PDB file of C-alpha atoms in Angstrom:
ATOM      1  CA  MET A  53     -13.374  23.639  -4.720  1.00 76.00           C
ATOM      2  CA  GLN A  54     -10.049  25.386  -5.216  1.00 84.00           C
ATOM      3  CA  GLN A  55      -8.955  24.422  -1.683  1.00 88.00           C
ATOM      4  CA  ARG A  56      -9.792  20.755  -2.318  1.00 86.00           C
ATOM      5  CA  LEU A  57      -7.591  20.766  -5.420  1.00 88.00           C
ATOM      6  CA  ILE A  58      -4.749  22.292  -3.413  1.00 89.00           C
ATOM      7  CA  ASP A  59      -5.287  19.681  -0.681  1.00 90.00           C
ATOM      8  CA  ALA A  60      -5.301  16.855  -3.263  1.00 90.00           C
ATOM      9  CA  LYS A  61      -2.013  18.019  -4.759  1.00 93.00           C
ATOM     10  CA  ARG A  62      -0.462  18.265  -1.286  1.00 94.00           C
ATOM     11  CA  ILE A  63      -1.587  14.736  -0.398  1.00 95.00           C
ATOM     12  CA  VAL A  64      -0.109  13.285  -3.592  1.00 94.00           C
ATOM     13  CA  ASP A  65       3.126  15.207  -3.012  1.00 95.00           C
ATOM     14  CA  ASP A  66       3.207  14.057   0.624  1.00 95.00           C
ATOM     15  CA  ILE A  67       3.020  10.366  -0.248  1.00 97.00           C
ATOM     16  CA  LEU A  68       5.490  10.616  -3.110  1.00 96.00           C
ATOM     17  CA  ASN A  69       7.980  12.357  -0.806  1.00 97.00           C
ATOM     18  CA  ALA A  70       7.334  10.166   2.253  1.00 97.00           C
ATOM     19  CA  PRO A  71      10.080   7.849   3.524  1.00 97.00           C
ATOM     20  CA  LYS A  72      10.321   4.534   1.700  1.00 97.00           C
ATOM     21  CA  TYR A  73      10.046   1.344   3.732  1.00 97.00           C
ATOM     22  CA  TYR A  74      11.585  -1.470   1.697  1.00 97.00           C
ATOM     23  CA  PHE A  75       9.988  -4.829   2.407  1.00 97.00           C
ATOM     24  CA  LYS A  76      13.399  -6.551   2.323  1.00 96.00           C
ATOM     25  CA  GLU A  77      14.381  -4.507   5.396  1.00 95.00           C
ATOM     26  CA  LEU A  78      10.969  -4.246   7.021  1.00 93.00           C
ATOM     27  CA  LYS A  79      10.747  -4.947  10.747  1.00 92.00           C
ATOM     28  CA  PRO A  80       7.852  -3.997  13.004  1.00 91.00           C
ATOM     29  CA  SER A  81      10.066  -1.666  15.042  1.00 91.00           C
ATOM     30  CA  VAL A  82      10.700   0.666  12.077  1.00 92.00           C
ATOM     31  CA  LEU A  83       6.999   1.460  11.698  1.00 93.00           C
ATOM     32  CA  PRO A  84       4.944   3.440  14.204  1.00 92.00           C
ATOM     33  CA  ASP A  85       2.432   1.391  16.158  1.00 90.00           C
ATOM     34  CA  GLN A  86      -1.259   2.302  16.225  1.00 93.00           C
ATOM     35  CA  LEU A  87      -0.865   4.964  13.513  1.00 96.00           C
ATOM     36  CA  ALA A  88      -3.827   5.351  11.151  1.00 97.00           C
ATOM     37  CA  ALA A  89      -2.655   6.006   7.595  1.00 97.00           C
ATOM     38  CA  VAL A  90      -3.134   5.605   3.882  1.00 97.00           C
ATOM     39  CA  TYR A  91      -0.288   3.756   2.182  1.00 97.00           C
ATOM     40  CA  ALA A  92       0.989   2.900  -1.278  1.00 98.00           C
ATOM     41  CA  ILE A  93       3.087  -0.115  -2.235  1.00 98.00           C
ATOM     42  CA  THR A  94       5.362   0.422  -5.225  1.00 98.00           C
ATOM     43  CA  ASP A  95       7.445  -1.891  -7.413  1.00 97.00           C
ATOM     44  CA  THR A  96      11.019  -0.583  -7.301  1.00 96.00           C
ATOM     45  CA  SER A  97      11.991  -1.817 -10.756  1.00 92.00           C
ATOM     46  CA  THR A  98       9.105  -0.210 -12.646  1.00 94.00           C
ATOM     47  CA  GLY A  99       7.975   2.575 -10.321  1.00 96.00           C
ATOM     48  CA  GLU A 100       4.427   1.259 -10.711  1.00 96.00           C
ATOM     49  CA  VAL A 101       2.151   1.600  -7.696  1.00 98.00           C
ATOM     50  CA  LEU A 102       0.740  -1.872  -7.153  1.00 97.00           C
ATOM     51  CA  TYR A 103      -1.593  -1.199  -4.265  1.00 97.00           C
ATOM     52  CA  VAL A 104      -3.083   1.614  -2.198  1.00 97.00           C
ATOM     53  CA  GLY A 105      -4.768   0.883   1.100  1.00 95.00           C
ATOM     54  CA  ARG A 106      -5.914   2.425   4.347  1.00 96.00           C
ATOM     55  CA  THR A 107      -5.533   1.214   7.880  1.00 96.00           C
ATOM     56  CA  LYS A 108      -6.020   2.039  11.531  1.00 96.00           C
ATOM     57  CA  ASN A 109      -2.568   0.563  12.256  1.00 96.00           C
ATOM     58  CA  VAL A 110       0.127   0.944   9.600  1.00 96.00           C
ATOM     59  CA  ARG A 111       2.589  -1.368  11.402  1.00 95.00           C
ATOM     60  CA  ARG A 112       0.128  -4.232  11.610  1.00 93.00           C
ATOM     61  CA  ARG A 113      -1.143  -3.753   8.065  1.00 94.00           C
ATOM     62  CA  LEU A 114       2.209  -3.518   6.278  1.00 95.00           C
ATOM     63  CA  TYR A 115       4.264  -5.979   8.281  1.00 94.00           C
ATOM     64  CA  THR A 116       1.830  -8.440   9.824  1.00 91.00           C
ATOM     65  CA  ASN A 117      -0.739  -8.528   7.031  1.00 92.00           C
ATOM     66  CA  HIS A 118       0.918  -7.654   3.723  1.00 93.00           C
ATOM     67  CA  LEU A 119       4.353  -9.159   4.319  1.00 93.00           C
ATOM     68  CA  MET A 120       3.745 -12.006   6.770  1.00 93.00           C
ATOM     69  CA  GLY A 121       0.015 -12.645   6.422  1.00 90.00           C
ATOM     70  CA  PRO A 122      -1.891 -15.498   4.787  1.00 86.00           C
ATOM     71  CA  LYS A 123      -4.098 -15.149   1.719  1.00 81.00           C
ATOM     72  CA  THR A 124      -7.090 -14.036   3.793  1.00 83.00           C
ATOM     73  CA  ASN A 125      -5.483 -10.783   4.958  1.00 85.00           C
ATOM     74  CA  ALA A 126      -2.525 -10.265   2.608  1.00 90.00           C
ATOM     75  CA  ARG A 127      -4.566  -8.893  -0.258  1.00 90.00           C
ATOM     76  CA  LEU A 128      -1.615  -7.731  -2.400  1.00 94.00           C
ATOM     77  CA  LYS A 129       0.062 -11.147  -2.258  1.00 95.00           C
ATOM     78  CA  LYS A 130      -3.273 -12.706  -3.257  1.00 93.00           C
ATOM     79  CA  TYR A 131      -3.524 -10.350  -6.241  1.00 94.00           C
ATOM     80  CA  LEU A 132       0.050 -11.150  -7.285  1.00 95.00           C
ATOM     81  CA  VAL A 133      -0.610 -14.909  -7.151  1.00 95.00           C
ATOM     82  CA  GLU A 134      -3.805 -14.550  -9.170  1.00 94.00           C
ATOM     83  CA  ASP A 135      -2.376 -12.108 -11.746  1.00 95.00           C
ATOM     84  CA  PRO A 136      -1.998 -13.829 -15.153  1.00 95.00           C
ATOM     85  CA  ASN A 137       0.690 -11.247 -15.988  1.00 93.00           C
ATOM     86  CA  GLN A 138       2.805 -12.564 -13.090  1.00 93.00           C
ATOM     87  CA  PRO A 139       3.095 -16.298 -13.967  1.00 95.00           C
ATOM     88  CA  GLN A 140       6.317 -16.608 -11.956  1.00 96.00           C
ATOM     89  CA  ILE A 141       4.398 -15.827  -8.733  1.00 96.00           C
ATOM     90  CA  THR A 142       2.835 -19.205  -8.077  1.00 95.00           C
ATOM     91  CA  ASP A 143       1.995 -19.106  -4.370  1.00 95.00           C
ATOM     92  CA  MET A 144       1.965 -16.908  -1.276  1.00 95.00           C
ATOM     93  CA  LEU A 145       5.573 -17.690  -0.359  1.00 95.00           C
ATOM     94  CA  VAL A 146       6.782 -16.625  -3.811  1.00 96.00           C
ATOM     95  CA  ALA A 147       4.605 -13.506  -3.534  1.00 96.00           C
ATOM     96  CA  LYS A 148       6.228 -12.698  -0.183  1.00 96.00           C
ATOM     97  CA  GLU A 149       9.683 -13.060  -1.718  1.00 97.00           C
ATOM     98  CA  TYR A 150       8.580 -10.825  -4.608  1.00 97.00           C
ATOM     99  CA  LEU A 151       7.532  -8.112  -2.133  1.00 97.00           C
ATOM    100  CA  LYS A 152      10.841  -8.417  -0.317  1.00 97.00           C
ATOM    101  CA  ALA A 153      12.899  -8.278  -3.498  1.00 97.00           C
ATOM    102  CA  ASN A 154      10.933  -5.649  -5.410  1.00 97.00           C
ATOM    103  CA  CYS A 155       8.688  -3.436  -3.296  1.00 98.00           C
ATOM    104  CA  TYR A 156       8.548  -0.601  -0.834  1.00 98.00           C
ATOM    105  CA  ALA A 157       5.738   1.161   1.005  1.00 98.00           C
ATOM    106  CA  GLN A 158       5.100   4.819   1.761  1.00 98.00           C
ATOM    107  CA  TYR A 159       2.341   6.261   3.893  1.00 97.00           C
ATOM    108  CA  VAL A 160       0.626   9.446   4.953  1.00 97.00           C
ATOM    109  CA  PRO A 161      -0.914   9.572   8.429  1.00 97.00           C
ATOM    110  CA  GLU A 162      -4.638  10.318   8.694  1.00 96.00           C
ATOM    111  CA  GLU A 163      -6.682   9.802  11.837  1.00 96.00           C
ATOM    112  CA  ASP A 164     -10.112  10.524  10.346  1.00 96.00           C
ATOM    113  CA  MET A 165     -11.711   7.376   8.901  1.00 96.00           C
ATOM    114  CA  VAL A 166     -13.753   9.225   6.273  1.00 96.00           C
ATOM    115  CA  LYS A 167     -10.721  11.172   5.066  1.00 95.00           C
ATOM    116  CA  ARG A 168      -8.681   7.929   4.881  1.00 96.00           C
ATOM    117  CA  GLY A 169     -11.291   6.523   2.503  1.00 95.00           C
ATOM    118  CA  GLN A 170     -11.256   9.675   0.390  1.00 95.00           C
ATOM    119  CA  ILE A 171      -7.458   9.759   0.292  1.00 96.00           C
ATOM    120  CA  GLU A 172      -7.315   6.069  -0.644  1.00 96.00           C
ATOM    121  CA  GLY A 173      -9.581   6.738  -3.639  1.00 95.00           C
ATOM    122  CA  LEU A 174      -7.675   9.867  -4.633  1.00 95.00           C
ATOM    123  CA  LEU A 175      -4.296   8.135  -4.503  1.00 97.00           C
ATOM    124  CA  SER A 176      -5.609   5.053  -6.300  1.00 96.00           C
ATOM    125  CA  TYR A 177      -6.639   7.289  -9.181  1.00 96.00           C
ATOM    126  CA  MET A 178      -3.737   9.731  -9.202  1.00 96.00           C
ATOM    127  CA  LEU A 179      -1.066   7.037  -8.839  1.00 96.00           C
ATOM    128  CA  ASN A 180      -2.791   4.739 -11.370  1.00 96.00           C
ATOM    129  CA  VAL A 181      -2.719   1.770  -8.994  1.00 96.00           C
ATOM    130  CA  ARG A 182      -2.615  -1.701 -10.586  1.00 95.00           C
ATOM    131  CA  TYR A 183      -4.667  -3.675  -8.051  1.00 94.00           C
ATOM    132  CA  ILE A 184      -7.949  -2.326  -6.659  1.00 87.00           C
ATOM    133  CA  HIS A 185     -10.408  -4.125  -4.339  1.00 74.00           C
ATOM    134  CA  GLU A 186     -13.434  -5.653  -5.968  1.00 67.00           C
ATOM    135  CA  GLU A 187     -16.658  -3.865  -5.131  1.00 58.00           C
ATOM    136  CA  HIS A 188     -19.051  -5.685  -2.819  1.00 51.00           C
TER     137      HIS A 188
END
């Protein structure tokens, strides 16, 4: 149990100290391809973590899905559009511009699928994420 607590603290420290990838400057070439990771997307003005996710390919997920993707695979933009506390975000294009103007992503690599799920849950709790997937 003690080792798990040490590991949890290290994981939180790792993501908080990871490089920041600002959506306004995001290009596919700045992200590694085919890297499995857990990532957090943060609002620069408030420091609030908006979203934590996991992926088998961090480049595809952050750039192709979150930034450029449609409502079906750009979950954070969908949440922003549907958030009654964000009335200025009226559609997916406005949500994209919001990400570009206000957000950055950080990630920690993790190849093991089970550990990615555990880390996603841990970071969602520890970073007090605003948007969480609905349960199925």
